[in-house]
PDB file of C-alpha atoms and ligand atoms in Angstrom:
ATOM      1  CA  MET A   1      22.702  -5.362   0.551  1.00  0.00           C
ATOM      2  CA  ALA A   2      20.810  -7.515  -1.929  1.00  0.00           C
ATOM      3  CA  ASN A   3      19.900  -5.970  -5.228  1.00  0.00           C
ATOM      4  CA  ILE A   4      16.428  -4.955  -6.322  1.00  0.00           C
ATOM      5  CA  GLU A   5      17.517  -5.287  -9.958  1.00  0.00           C
ATOM      6  CA  GLY A   6      15.262  -7.642 -11.927  1.00  0.00           C
ATOM      7  CA  LYS A   7      12.808  -8.212  -9.052  1.00  0.00           C
ATOM      8  CA  VAL A   8       9.140  -8.347 -10.064  1.00  0.00           C
ATOM      9  CA  VAL A   9       7.081  -6.107  -7.769  1.00  0.00           C
ATOM     10  CA  VAL A  10       3.288  -5.754  -7.904  1.00  0.00           C
ATOM     11  CA  ILE A  11       1.937  -2.479  -6.494  1.00  0.00           C
ATOM     12  CA  THR A  12      -1.745  -1.753  -5.860  1.00  0.00           C
ATOM     13  CA  GLY A  13      -2.946   1.837  -5.673  1.00  0.00           C
ATOM     14  CA  ALA A  14      -0.137   2.828  -8.020  1.00  0.00           C
ATOM     15  CA  SER A  15      -1.956   5.656  -9.803  1.00  0.00           C
ATOM     16  CA  SER A  16      -0.922   8.368  -7.312  1.00  0.00           C
ATOM     17  CA  GLY A  17       0.899   9.177  -4.091  1.00  0.00           C
ATOM     18  CA  ILE A  18       2.966   6.515  -2.351  1.00  0.00           C
ATOM     19  CA  GLY A  19       2.228   3.809  -4.944  1.00  0.00           C
ATOM     20  CA  GLU A  20       3.270   6.015  -7.850  1.00  0.00           C
ATOM     21  CA  ALA A  21       6.443   7.224  -6.103  1.00  0.00           C
ATOM     22  CA  THR A  22       7.388   3.637  -5.224  1.00  0.00           C
ATOM     23  CA  ALA A  23       6.793   2.406  -8.771  1.00  0.00           C
ATOM     24  CA  LYS A  24       9.108   5.116 -10.123  1.00  0.00           C
ATOM     25  CA  LEU A  25      11.861   4.542  -7.563  1.00  0.00           C
ATOM     26  CA  LEU A  26      11.862   0.741  -7.829  1.00  0.00           C
ATOM     27  CA  ALA A  27      11.843   0.871 -11.629  1.00  0.00           C
ATOM     28  CA  ALA A  28      14.702   3.401 -11.574  1.00  0.00           C
ATOM     29  CA  ASN A  29      16.616   0.844  -9.503  1.00  0.00           C
ATOM     30  CA  GLY A  30      16.026  -1.939 -12.034  1.00  0.00           C
ATOM     31  CA  ALA A  31      12.841  -3.603 -10.770  1.00  0.00           C
ATOM     32  CA  LYS A  32      10.029  -4.762 -13.028  1.00  0.00           C
ATOM     33  CA  VAL A  33       6.822  -3.215 -11.797  1.00  0.00           C
ATOM     34  CA  VAL A  34       3.237  -4.397 -12.248  1.00  0.00           C
ATOM     35  CA  LEU A  35       0.777  -1.675 -11.379  1.00  0.00           C
ATOM     36  CA  GLY A  36      -2.904  -1.723 -10.427  1.00  0.00           C
ATOM     37  CA  ALA A  37      -5.472   0.974  -9.585  1.00  0.00           C
ATOM     38  CA  ARG A  38      -8.795   2.142 -10.985  1.00  0.00           C
ATOM     39  CA  ARG A  39      -7.685   5.212 -12.992  1.00  0.00           C
ATOM     40  CA  ASP A  40      -6.579   4.018 -16.408  1.00  0.00           C
ATOM     41  CA  ASP A  41      -5.284   7.410 -17.603  1.00  0.00           C
ATOM     42  CA  ARG A  42      -2.966   7.844 -14.608  1.00  0.00           C
ATOM     43  CA  LEU A  43      -1.580   4.316 -14.933  1.00  0.00           C
ATOM     44  CA  LYS A  44      -1.039   4.760 -18.679  1.00  0.00           C
ATOM     45  CA  GLU A  45       0.907   7.971 -18.106  1.00  0.00           C
ATOM     46  CA  LEU A  46       3.029   6.294 -15.421  1.00  0.00           C
ATOM     47  CA  LYS A  47       3.722   3.289 -17.646  1.00  0.00           C
ATOM     48  CA  GLU A  48       4.850   5.635 -20.414  1.00  0.00           C
ATOM     49  CA  SER A  49       7.250   7.421 -18.072  1.00  0.00           C
ATOM     50  CA  ILE A  50       8.752   4.136 -16.781  1.00  0.00           C
ATOM     51  CA  GLY A  51       8.992   2.212 -20.066  1.00  0.00           C
ATOM     52  CA  GLN A  52       9.266  -1.503 -20.854  1.00  0.00           C
ATOM     53  CA  ASN A  53       9.854  -2.708 -17.297  1.00  0.00           C
ATOM     54  CA  CYS A  54       6.308  -1.718 -16.407  1.00  0.00           C
ATOM     55  CA  VAL A  55       2.895  -3.177 -17.117  1.00  0.00           C
ATOM     56  CA  TYR A  56      -0.417  -2.225 -15.623  1.00  0.00           C
ATOM     57  CA  ALA A  57      -4.038  -3.315 -15.354  1.00  0.00           C
ATOM     58  CA  VAL A  58      -7.064  -1.356 -14.250  1.00  0.00           C
ATOM     59  CA  THR A  59      -7.785  -3.023 -10.921  1.00  0.00           C
ATOM     60  CA  ASP A  60     -10.339  -2.532  -8.192  1.00  0.00           C
ATOM     61  CA  VAL A  61      -8.791  -4.185  -5.132  1.00  0.00           C
ATOM     62  CA  THR A  62     -12.215  -4.892  -3.660  1.00  0.00           C
ATOM     63  CA  SER A  63     -12.698  -7.427  -6.473  1.00  0.00           C
ATOM     64  CA  LEU A  64     -10.787 -10.692  -5.985  1.00  0.00           C
ATOM     65  CA  GLU A  65     -11.207 -11.352  -9.709  1.00  0.00           C
ATOM     66  CA  ASP A  66      -9.488  -8.050 -10.600  1.00  0.00           C
ATOM     67  CA  VAL A  67      -6.640  -8.653  -8.157  1.00  0.00           C
ATOM     68  CA  GLN A  68      -6.088 -12.178  -9.445  1.00  0.00           C
ATOM     69  CA  ALA A  69      -5.996 -10.808 -12.998  1.00  0.00           C
ATOM     70  CA  LEU A  70      -3.258  -8.398 -11.861  1.00  0.00           C
ATOM     71  CA  GLY A  71      -1.282 -11.343 -10.474  1.00  0.00           C
ATOM     72  CA  LYS A  72      -1.741 -13.225 -13.767  1.00  0.00           C
ATOM     73  CA  LEU A  73      -0.480 -10.194 -15.677  1.00  0.00           C
ATOM     74  CA  ALA A  74       2.694 -10.253 -13.572  1.00  0.00           C
ATOM     75  CA  LEU A  75       3.221 -13.973 -14.184  1.00  0.00           C
ATOM     76  CA  ASN A  76       2.408 -13.870 -17.894  1.00  0.00           C
ATOM     77  CA  THR A  77       4.701 -10.895 -18.461  1.00  0.00           C
ATOM     78  CA  PHE A  78       7.617 -11.475 -16.100  1.00  0.00           C
ATOM     79  CA  GLY A  79       7.230 -15.106 -14.925  1.00  0.00           C
ATOM     80  CA  ARG A  80       7.238 -14.565 -11.151  1.00  0.00           C
ATOM     81  CA  ILE A  81       6.160 -12.326  -8.275  1.00  0.00           C
ATOM     82  CA  ASP A  82       9.024 -11.373  -5.962  1.00  0.00           C
ATOM     83  CA  ALA A  83       7.142  -8.766  -3.967  1.00  0.00           C
ATOM     84  CA  TRP A  84       3.542  -7.644  -3.592  1.00  0.00           C
ATOM     85  CA  MET A  85       2.784  -4.229  -2.113  1.00  0.00           C
ATOM     86  CA  ASN A  86      -0.762  -3.851  -0.771  1.00  0.00           C
ATOM     87  CA  ASN A  87      -0.923  -0.074  -0.900  1.00  0.00           C
ATOM     88  CA  ALA A  88      -4.374   0.903  -2.229  1.00  0.00           C
ATOM     89  CA  GLY A  89      -6.273   2.726   0.485  1.00  0.00           C
ATOM     90  CA  VAL A  90      -8.868   5.391   1.253  1.00  0.00           C
ATOM     91  CA  MET A  91      -9.264   7.633   4.308  1.00  0.00           C
ATOM     92  CA  PRO A  92     -12.705   9.294   4.354  1.00  0.00           C
ATOM     93  CA  GLN A  93     -12.485  10.161   8.037  1.00  0.00           C
ATOM     94  CA  SER A  94     -15.632  11.374   9.816  1.00  0.00           C
ATOM     95  CA  THR A  95     -17.000  11.365  13.336  1.00  0.00           C
ATOM     96  CA  LEU A  96     -19.291   8.406  13.960  1.00  0.00           C
ATOM     97  CA  ASP A  97     -22.340  10.623  14.598  1.00  0.00           C
ATOM     98  CA  LYS A  98     -22.284  11.617  10.903  1.00  0.00           C
ATOM     99  CA  LEU A  99     -23.285   8.032  10.050  1.00  0.00           C
ATOM    100  CA  HIS A 100     -21.256   7.930   6.833  1.00  0.00           C
ATOM    101  CA  THR A 101     -21.992   4.222   6.621  1.00  0.00           C
ATOM    102  CA  ASP A 102     -21.121   3.967   2.912  1.00  0.00           C
ATOM    103  CA  GLU A 103     -17.665   5.354   3.663  1.00  0.00           C
ATOM    104  CA  TRP A 104     -17.213   2.979   6.611  1.00  0.00           C
ATOM    105  CA  ASN A 105     -17.963   0.105   4.246  1.00  0.00           C
ATOM    106  CA  GLN A 106     -15.674   1.500   1.562  1.00  0.00           C
ATOM    107  CA  MET A 107     -12.756   1.661   4.032  1.00  0.00           C
ATOM    108  CA  ILE A 108     -13.409  -1.902   5.156  1.00  0.00           C
ATOM    109  CA  ASP A 109     -13.621  -3.083   1.536  1.00  0.00           C
ATOM    110  CA  VAL A 110     -10.534  -1.282   0.212  1.00  0.00           C
ATOM    111  CA  ASN A 111      -8.251  -1.156   3.249  1.00  0.00           C
ATOM    112  CA  ILE A 112      -8.943  -4.638   4.653  1.00  0.00           C
ATOM    113  CA  LYS A 113     -10.509  -6.804   1.948  1.00  0.00           C
ATOM    114  CA  GLY A 114      -8.176  -5.271  -0.656  1.00  0.00           C
ATOM    115  CA  VAL A 115      -5.179  -6.409   1.389  1.00  0.00           C
ATOM    116  CA  LEU A 116      -6.686  -9.886   1.835  1.00  0.00           C
ATOM    117  CA  ASN A 117      -7.326 -10.121  -1.920  1.00  0.00           C
ATOM    118  CA  GLY A 118      -3.668  -9.252  -2.500  1.00  0.00           C
ATOM    119  CA  ILE A 119      -2.518 -11.911  -0.049  1.00  0.00           C
ATOM    120  CA  ALA A 120      -4.863 -14.501  -1.605  1.00  0.00           C
ATOM    121  CA  THR A 121      -3.278 -13.788  -4.976  1.00  0.00           C
ATOM    122  CA  ALA A 122       0.388 -13.500  -4.023  1.00  0.00           C
ATOM    123  CA  LEU A 123       0.698 -16.212  -1.380  1.00  0.00           C
ATOM    124  CA  PRO A 124       0.148 -19.348  -3.514  1.00  0.00           C
ATOM    125  CA  GLN A 125       2.668 -18.122  -6.106  1.00  0.00           C
ATOM    126  CA  MET A 126       5.233 -17.167  -3.445  1.00  0.00           C
ATOM    127  CA  ARG A 127       4.777 -20.575  -1.780  1.00  0.00           C
ATOM    128  CA  LYS A 128       5.548 -22.184  -5.176  1.00  0.00           C
ATOM    129  CA  GLN A 129       8.647 -20.020  -5.537  1.00  0.00           C
ATOM    130  CA  CYS A 130       9.688 -20.667  -1.894  1.00  0.00           C
ATOM    131  CA  ALA A 131      10.343 -16.936  -1.740  1.00  0.00           C
ATOM    132  CA  GLY A 132       8.522 -13.625  -1.733  1.00  0.00           C
ATOM    133  CA  HIS A 133       7.951 -10.415   0.154  1.00  0.00           C
ATOM    134  CA  ILE A 134       4.558  -8.987   1.058  1.00  0.00           C
ATOM    135  CA  ILE A 135       4.579  -5.312   2.017  1.00  0.00           C
ATOM    136  CA  ASN A 136       1.396  -3.946   3.562  1.00  0.00           C
ATOM    137  CA  ILE A 137       0.885  -0.217   3.853  1.00  0.00           C
ATOM    138  CA  SER A 138      -0.664   0.519   7.205  1.00  0.00           C
ATOM    139  CA  SER A 139      -0.582   3.883   9.019  1.00  0.00           C
ATOM    140  CA  ILE A 140       0.351   5.546  12.286  1.00  0.00           C
ATOM    141  CA  ALA A 141      -3.459   5.505  12.642  1.00  0.00           C
ATOM    142  CA  ALA A 142      -3.033   1.824  13.522  1.00  0.00           C
ATOM    143  CA  HIS A 143      -1.023   2.898  16.559  1.00  0.00           C
ATOM    144  CA  GLY A 144      -3.464   5.418  17.989  1.00  0.00           C
ATOM    145  CA  ILE A 145      -6.788   7.075  17.288  1.00  0.00           C
ATOM    146  CA  ASN A 146      -7.923  10.602  16.516  1.00  0.00           C
ATOM    147  CA  VAL A 147     -11.397  12.153  16.496  1.00  0.00           C
ATOM    148  CA  GLY A 148     -12.970  11.053  13.212  1.00  0.00           C
ATOM    149  CA  GLY A 149     -10.617   8.132  12.727  1.00  0.00           C
ATOM    150  CA  ALA A 150     -12.586   5.233  14.226  1.00  0.00           C
ATOM    151  CA  VAL A 151     -13.081   3.163  11.114  1.00  0.00           C
ATOM    152  CA  TYR A 152      -9.847   4.174   9.369  1.00  0.00           C
ATOM    153  CA  SER A 153      -7.784   3.290  12.458  1.00  0.00           C
ATOM    154  CA  ALA A 154      -9.701   0.033  12.809  1.00  0.00           C
ATOM    155  CA  THR A 155      -8.947  -0.930   9.213  1.00  0.00           C
ATOM    156  CA  LYS A 156      -5.239  -0.175   9.607  1.00  0.00           C
ATOM    157  CA  ALA A 157      -5.079  -2.027  12.945  1.00  0.00           C
ATOM    158  CA  ALA A 158      -6.611  -4.960  11.073  1.00  0.00           C
ATOM    159  CA  VAL A 159      -3.862  -4.693   8.453  1.00  0.00           C
ATOM    160  CA  ASN A 160      -1.287  -4.946  11.248  1.00  0.00           C
ATOM    161  CA  MET A 161      -2.940  -7.999  12.808  1.00  0.00           C
ATOM    162  CA  ILE A 162      -3.283  -9.731   9.443  1.00  0.00           C
ATOM    163  CA  SER A 163       0.345  -8.938   8.588  1.00  0.00           C
ATOM    164  CA  GLU A 164       1.789 -10.193  11.853  1.00  0.00           C
ATOM    165  CA  THR A 165      -0.280 -13.384  11.682  1.00  0.00           C
ATOM    166  CA  LEU A 166       0.883 -13.989   8.115  1.00  0.00           C
ATOM    167  CA  ARG A 167       4.482 -13.385   9.177  1.00  0.00           C
ATOM    168  CA  GLN A 168       4.255 -15.938  11.973  1.00  0.00           C
ATOM    169  CA  GLU A 169       2.443 -18.518   9.822  1.00  0.00           C
ATOM    170  CA  GLU A 170       5.033 -18.262   7.067  1.00  0.00           C
ATOM    171  CA  ALA A 171       7.876 -18.453   9.602  1.00  0.00           C
ATOM    172  CA  VAL A 172       6.354 -21.683  10.972  1.00  0.00           C
ATOM    173  CA  ALA A 173       5.898 -23.029   7.445  1.00  0.00           C
ATOM    174  CA  GLY A 174       9.521 -22.198   6.585  1.00  0.00           C
ATOM    175  CA  SER A 175       8.371 -20.695   3.307  1.00  0.00           C
ATOM    176  CA  ASN A 176      10.965 -17.877   3.080  1.00  0.00           C
ATOM    177  CA  ILE A 177       8.084 -15.447   2.596  1.00  0.00           C
ATOM    178  CA  ARG A 178       8.795 -12.138   4.271  1.00  0.00           C
ATOM    179  CA  VAL A 179       6.187  -9.692   5.578  1.00  0.00           C
ATOM    180  CA  SER A 180       6.745  -6.002   6.252  1.00  0.00           C
ATOM    181  CA  ILE A 181       4.366  -3.339   7.499  1.00  0.00           C
ATOM    182  CA  VAL A 182       5.010   0.278   6.564  1.00  0.00           C
ATOM    183  CA  SER A 183       3.139   2.817   8.714  1.00  0.00           C
ATOM    184  CA  PRO A 184       3.393   6.324   7.308  1.00  0.00           C
ATOM    185  CA  GLY A 185       2.554   9.548   9.112  1.00  0.00           C
ATOM    186  CA  ALA A 186       1.341  12.591   7.159  1.00  0.00           C
ATOM    187  CA  ILE A 187       2.418  12.202   3.541  1.00  0.00           C
ATOM    188  CA  ALA A 188       1.603  14.765   0.850  1.00  0.00           C
ATOM    189  CA  THR A 189      -0.633  12.738  -1.477  1.00  0.00           C
ATOM    190  CA  GLU A 190      -4.229  12.812  -2.685  1.00  0.00           C
ATOM    191  CA  LEU A 191      -5.436  10.852   0.358  1.00  0.00           C
ATOM    192  CA  THR A 192      -7.096  13.775   2.167  1.00  0.00           C
ATOM    193  CA  GLN A 193      -9.271  14.296  -0.931  1.00  0.00           C
ATOM    194  CA  THR A 194     -11.249  11.231   0.182  1.00  0.00           C
ATOM    195  CA  ILE A 195     -12.525  13.127   3.264  1.00  0.00           C
ATOM    196  CA  THR A 196     -16.102  14.403   2.827  1.00  0.00           C
ATOM    197  CA  ASP A 197     -16.853  15.374   6.460  1.00  0.00           C
ATOM    198  CA  THR A 198     -16.786  19.165   6.158  1.00  0.00           C
ATOM    199  CA  ASP A 199     -15.882  19.580   9.848  1.00  0.00           C
ATOM    200  CA  LEU A 200     -12.727  17.519   9.370  1.00  0.00           C
ATOM    201  CA  LYS A 201     -11.612  18.172   5.786  1.00  0.00           C
ATOM    202  CA  GLY A 202     -10.312  21.720   6.404  1.00  0.00           C
ATOM    203  CA  PRO A 203      -8.358  20.910   9.602  1.00  0.00           C
ATOM    204  CA  PHE A 204      -6.849  17.822   7.967  1.00  0.00           C
ATOM    205  CA  GLU A 205      -5.768  19.808   4.913  1.00  0.00           C
ATOM    206  CA  GLU A 206      -4.237  22.530   7.113  1.00  0.00           C
ATOM    207  CA  LEU A 207      -2.318  19.917   9.071  1.00  0.00           C
ATOM    208  CA  TYR A 208      -1.024  18.281   5.894  1.00  0.00           C
ATOM    209  CA  ASP A 209      -0.130  21.655   4.358  1.00  0.00           C
ATOM    210  CA  ALA A 210       1.876  22.453   7.502  1.00  0.00           C
ATOM    211  CA  PHE A 211       4.215  19.483   7.530  1.00  0.00           C
ATOM    212  CA  ALA A 212       3.362  16.507   5.309  1.00  0.00           C
ATOM    213  CA  ILE A 213       6.432  14.975   3.666  1.00  0.00           C
ATOM    214  CA  SER A 214       6.973  13.672   0.153  1.00  0.00           C
ATOM    215  CA  PRO A 215       5.737  10.176  -0.802  1.00  0.00           C
ATOM    216  CA  ALA A 216       9.300   9.637  -2.069  1.00  0.00           C
ATOM    217  CA  ARG A 217      10.324   9.184   1.596  1.00  0.00           C
ATOM    218  CA  ILE A 218       8.034   6.159   1.851  1.00  0.00           C
ATOM    219  CA  ALA A 219       9.252   4.812  -1.492  1.00  0.00           C
ATOM    220  CA  GLU A 220      12.822   4.949  -0.118  1.00  0.00           C
ATOM    221  CA  THR A 221      11.711   2.951   2.938  1.00  0.00           C
ATOM    222  CA  ILE A 222      10.181   0.298   0.693  1.00  0.00           C
ATOM    223  CA  LEU A 223      13.342   0.106  -1.411  1.00  0.00           C
ATOM    224  CA  PHE A 224      15.314  -0.374   1.824  1.00  0.00           C
ATOM    225  CA  ALA A 225      12.958  -3.179   2.943  1.00  0.00           C
ATOM    226  CA  LEU A 226      13.249  -4.951  -0.407  1.00  0.00           C
ATOM    227  CA  ASN A 227      17.016  -4.615  -0.443  1.00  0.00           C
ATOM    228  CA  GLN A 228      17.536  -6.518   2.814  1.00  0.00           C
ATOM    229  CA  PRO A 229      19.309  -9.888   2.544  1.00  0.00           C
ATOM    230  CA  GLU A 230      16.985 -12.930   2.235  1.00  0.00           C
ATOM    231  CA  ASP A 231      17.512 -14.059   5.837  1.00  0.00           C
ATOM    232  CA  VAL A 232      16.278 -10.846   7.437  1.00  0.00           C
ATOM    233  CA  THR A 233      13.031  -8.901   7.414  1.00  0.00           C
ATOM    234  CA  VAL A 234      12.394  -5.490   8.853  1.00  0.00           C
ATOM    235  CA  ASN A 235       8.866  -6.206  10.046  1.00  0.00           C
ATOM    236  CA  GLU A 236       7.633  -2.711  10.698  1.00  0.00           C
ATOM    237  CA  PHE A 237       8.567   0.819   9.791  1.00  0.00           C
ATOM    238  CA  ILE A 238       6.953   3.967  11.224  1.00  0.00           C
ATOM    239  CA  VAL A 239       7.888   6.926   9.057  1.00  0.00           C
ATOM    240  CA  ARG A 240       6.577  10.369  10.011  1.00  0.00           C
ATOM    241  CA  PRO A 241       7.474  13.970   9.328  1.00  0.00           C
ATOM    242  CA  SER A 242       9.972  15.142  11.952  1.00  0.00           C
ATOM    243  CA  ARG A 243       7.506  17.886  12.863  1.00  0.00           C
ATOM    244  CA  GLN A 244       4.473  15.611  13.338  1.00  0.00           C
ATOM    245  CA  GLN A 245       3.470  15.277  16.983  1.00  0.00           C
ATOM    246  CA  PRO A 246       0.826  12.482  17.412  1.00  0.00           C
TER     247      PRO A 246
HETATM  248  P1  NDP B 301      -3.468   8.431  -2.680  1.00  0.00           P
HETATM  249  O1  NDP B 301      -4.895   8.832  -2.559  1.00  0.00           O
HETATM  250  O2  NDP B 301      -2.557   9.318  -3.443  1.00  0.00           O
HETATM  251  O3  NDP B 301      -3.347   6.966  -3.254  1.00  0.00           O
HETATM  252  C1  NDP B 301      -4.295   5.971  -2.971  1.00  0.00           C
HETATM  253  C2  NDP B 301      -4.240   4.951  -4.092  1.00  0.00           C
HETATM  254  O4  NDP B 301      -5.192   3.926  -3.802  1.00  0.00           O
HETATM  255  C3  NDP B 301      -4.590   5.554  -5.438  1.00  0.00           C
HETATM  256  O5  NDP B 301      -3.680   5.059  -6.393  1.00  0.00           O
HETATM  257  C4  NDP B 301      -5.990   5.021  -5.703  1.00  0.00           C
HETATM  258  O6  NDP B 301      -6.115   4.842  -7.103  1.00  0.00           O
HETATM  259  C5  NDP B 301      -5.915   3.678  -4.994  1.00  0.00           C
HETATM  260  N1  NDP B 301      -7.237   3.122  -4.696  1.00  0.00           N
HETATM  261  C6  NDP B 301      -8.237   3.632  -3.953  1.00  0.00           C
HETATM  262  N2  NDP B 301      -9.292   2.801  -3.975  1.00  0.00           N
HETATM  263  C7  NDP B 301      -8.947   1.745  -4.754  1.00  0.00           C
HETATM  264  C8  NDP B 301      -9.595   0.562  -5.171  1.00  0.00           C
HETATM  265  N3  NDP B 301     -10.857   0.278  -4.797  1.00  0.00           N
HETATM  266  N4  NDP B 301      -8.936  -0.298  -5.974  1.00  0.00           N
HETATM  267  C9  NDP B 301      -7.688  -0.033  -6.379  1.00  0.00           C
HETATM  268  N5  NDP B 301      -7.001   1.065  -6.023  1.00  0.00           N
HETATM  269  C10 NDP B 301      -7.633   1.936  -5.210  1.00  0.00           C
HETATM  270  O7  NDP B 301      -2.954   8.258  -1.173  1.00  0.00           O
HETATM  271  P2  NDP B 301      -1.624   7.627  -0.563  1.00  0.00           P
HETATM  272  O8  NDP B 301      -0.605   7.402  -1.585  1.00  0.00           O
HETATM  273  O9  NDP B 301      -1.301   8.459   0.600  1.00  0.00           O
HETATM  274  O10 NDP B 301      -2.176   6.233  -0.018  1.00  0.00           O
HETATM  275  C11 NDP B 301      -1.485   5.020  -0.163  1.00  0.00           C
HETATM  276  C12 NDP B 301      -1.609   4.233   1.131  1.00  0.00           C
HETATM  277  O11 NDP B 301      -0.912   4.905   2.166  1.00  0.00           O
HETATM  278  C13 NDP B 301      -3.035   4.026   1.624  1.00  0.00           C
HETATM  279  O12 NDP B 301      -3.211   2.713   2.074  1.00  0.00           O
HETATM  280  C14 NDP B 301      -3.119   4.974   2.800  1.00  0.00           C
HETATM  281  O13 NDP B 301      -4.068   4.586   3.756  1.00  0.00           O
HETATM  282  C15 NDP B 301      -1.697   4.902   3.332  1.00  0.00           C
HETATM  283  N6  NDP B 301      -1.313   6.008   4.195  1.00  0.00           N
HETATM  284  C16 NDP B 301      -1.186   7.273   3.711  1.00  0.00           C
HETATM  285  C17 NDP B 301      -0.885   8.330   4.548  1.00  0.00           C
HETATM  286  C18 NDP B 301      -0.811   9.736   4.078  1.00  0.00           C
HETATM  287  O14 NDP B 301      -0.684  10.643   4.932  1.00  0.00           O
HETATM  288  N7  NDP B 301      -0.877  10.025   2.778  1.00  0.00           N
HETATM  289  C19 NDP B 301      -0.626   8.095   5.971  1.00  0.00           C
HETATM  290  C20 NDP B 301      -0.739   6.727   6.371  1.00  0.00           C
HETATM  291  C21 NDP B 301      -1.070   5.740   5.505  1.00  0.00           C
HETATM  292  P3  NDP B 301      -7.469   4.905  -7.956  1.00  0.00           P
HETATM  293  O15 NDP B 301      -8.314   6.002  -7.393  1.00  0.00           O
HETATM  294  O16 NDP B 301      -6.953   5.172  -9.342  1.00  0.00           O
HETATM  295  O17 NDP B 301      -8.073   3.547  -7.826  1.00  0.00           O
END
């Protein structure tokens, strides 16, 4: 297996959950991590726990300007971008009749446009390097729907379509840029806190309390993806709790 040591990895949504766990695991394995999210205090604390191989910038992924500034921070500090993990996401699920139109728009902005902003920032630099790895965090919600999940599933299905198109385009271009999709099942993070639909919040929390697994399991999957030799990409991972049915 190739070695993650010294690789420069940008992670969005790094202030909690899967992003935080991945930042810690990659840094513990010798990567240099560049972290973005909106909560300054959480990023500062994480940077302090990781040490000198970590920098961060307060970043709203819905702003192309913010995301490009995060990319610049990576280049100015470490000189290259080996991998970019589009992880920031929100999941305010609700049934359509509730008309939570602001939340629909927020999911589209963060989960889709945030990923596109990451690609727009990472791709030109990776093309220059003739190497790079883009990892997009999707969801099992991209593989099937549930009541209340219309917009969330649609945003994650979009992430899959964008990822697969990027993979094929880069294969045709011969750019050596790799693309992986990671689709988690129920993971014990702060994600369910974004649900405001009172009919759904309780059932979701009960389900997560029953069997959600640690975000460290997803971090291990990402480490595995990054550690593959240059001539191979694992294009998609579905990682669920063993006890999760749908
Ligand atoms: P968390 O809520 O713990 O983490 C979400 C992260 O996204 C936080 O760091 C949050 O930071 C960040 N974020 C939200 N909005 C923005 C924004 N506008 N700009 C920048 N960062 C933002 O949940 P998870 O770790 O579970 O979520 C990570 C990814 O995993 C998401 O894409 C989610 O859809 C996906 N996923 C999670 C599953 C689960 O069961 N937990 C299942 C399937 C997929 P901040 O608020 O500081 O900006």
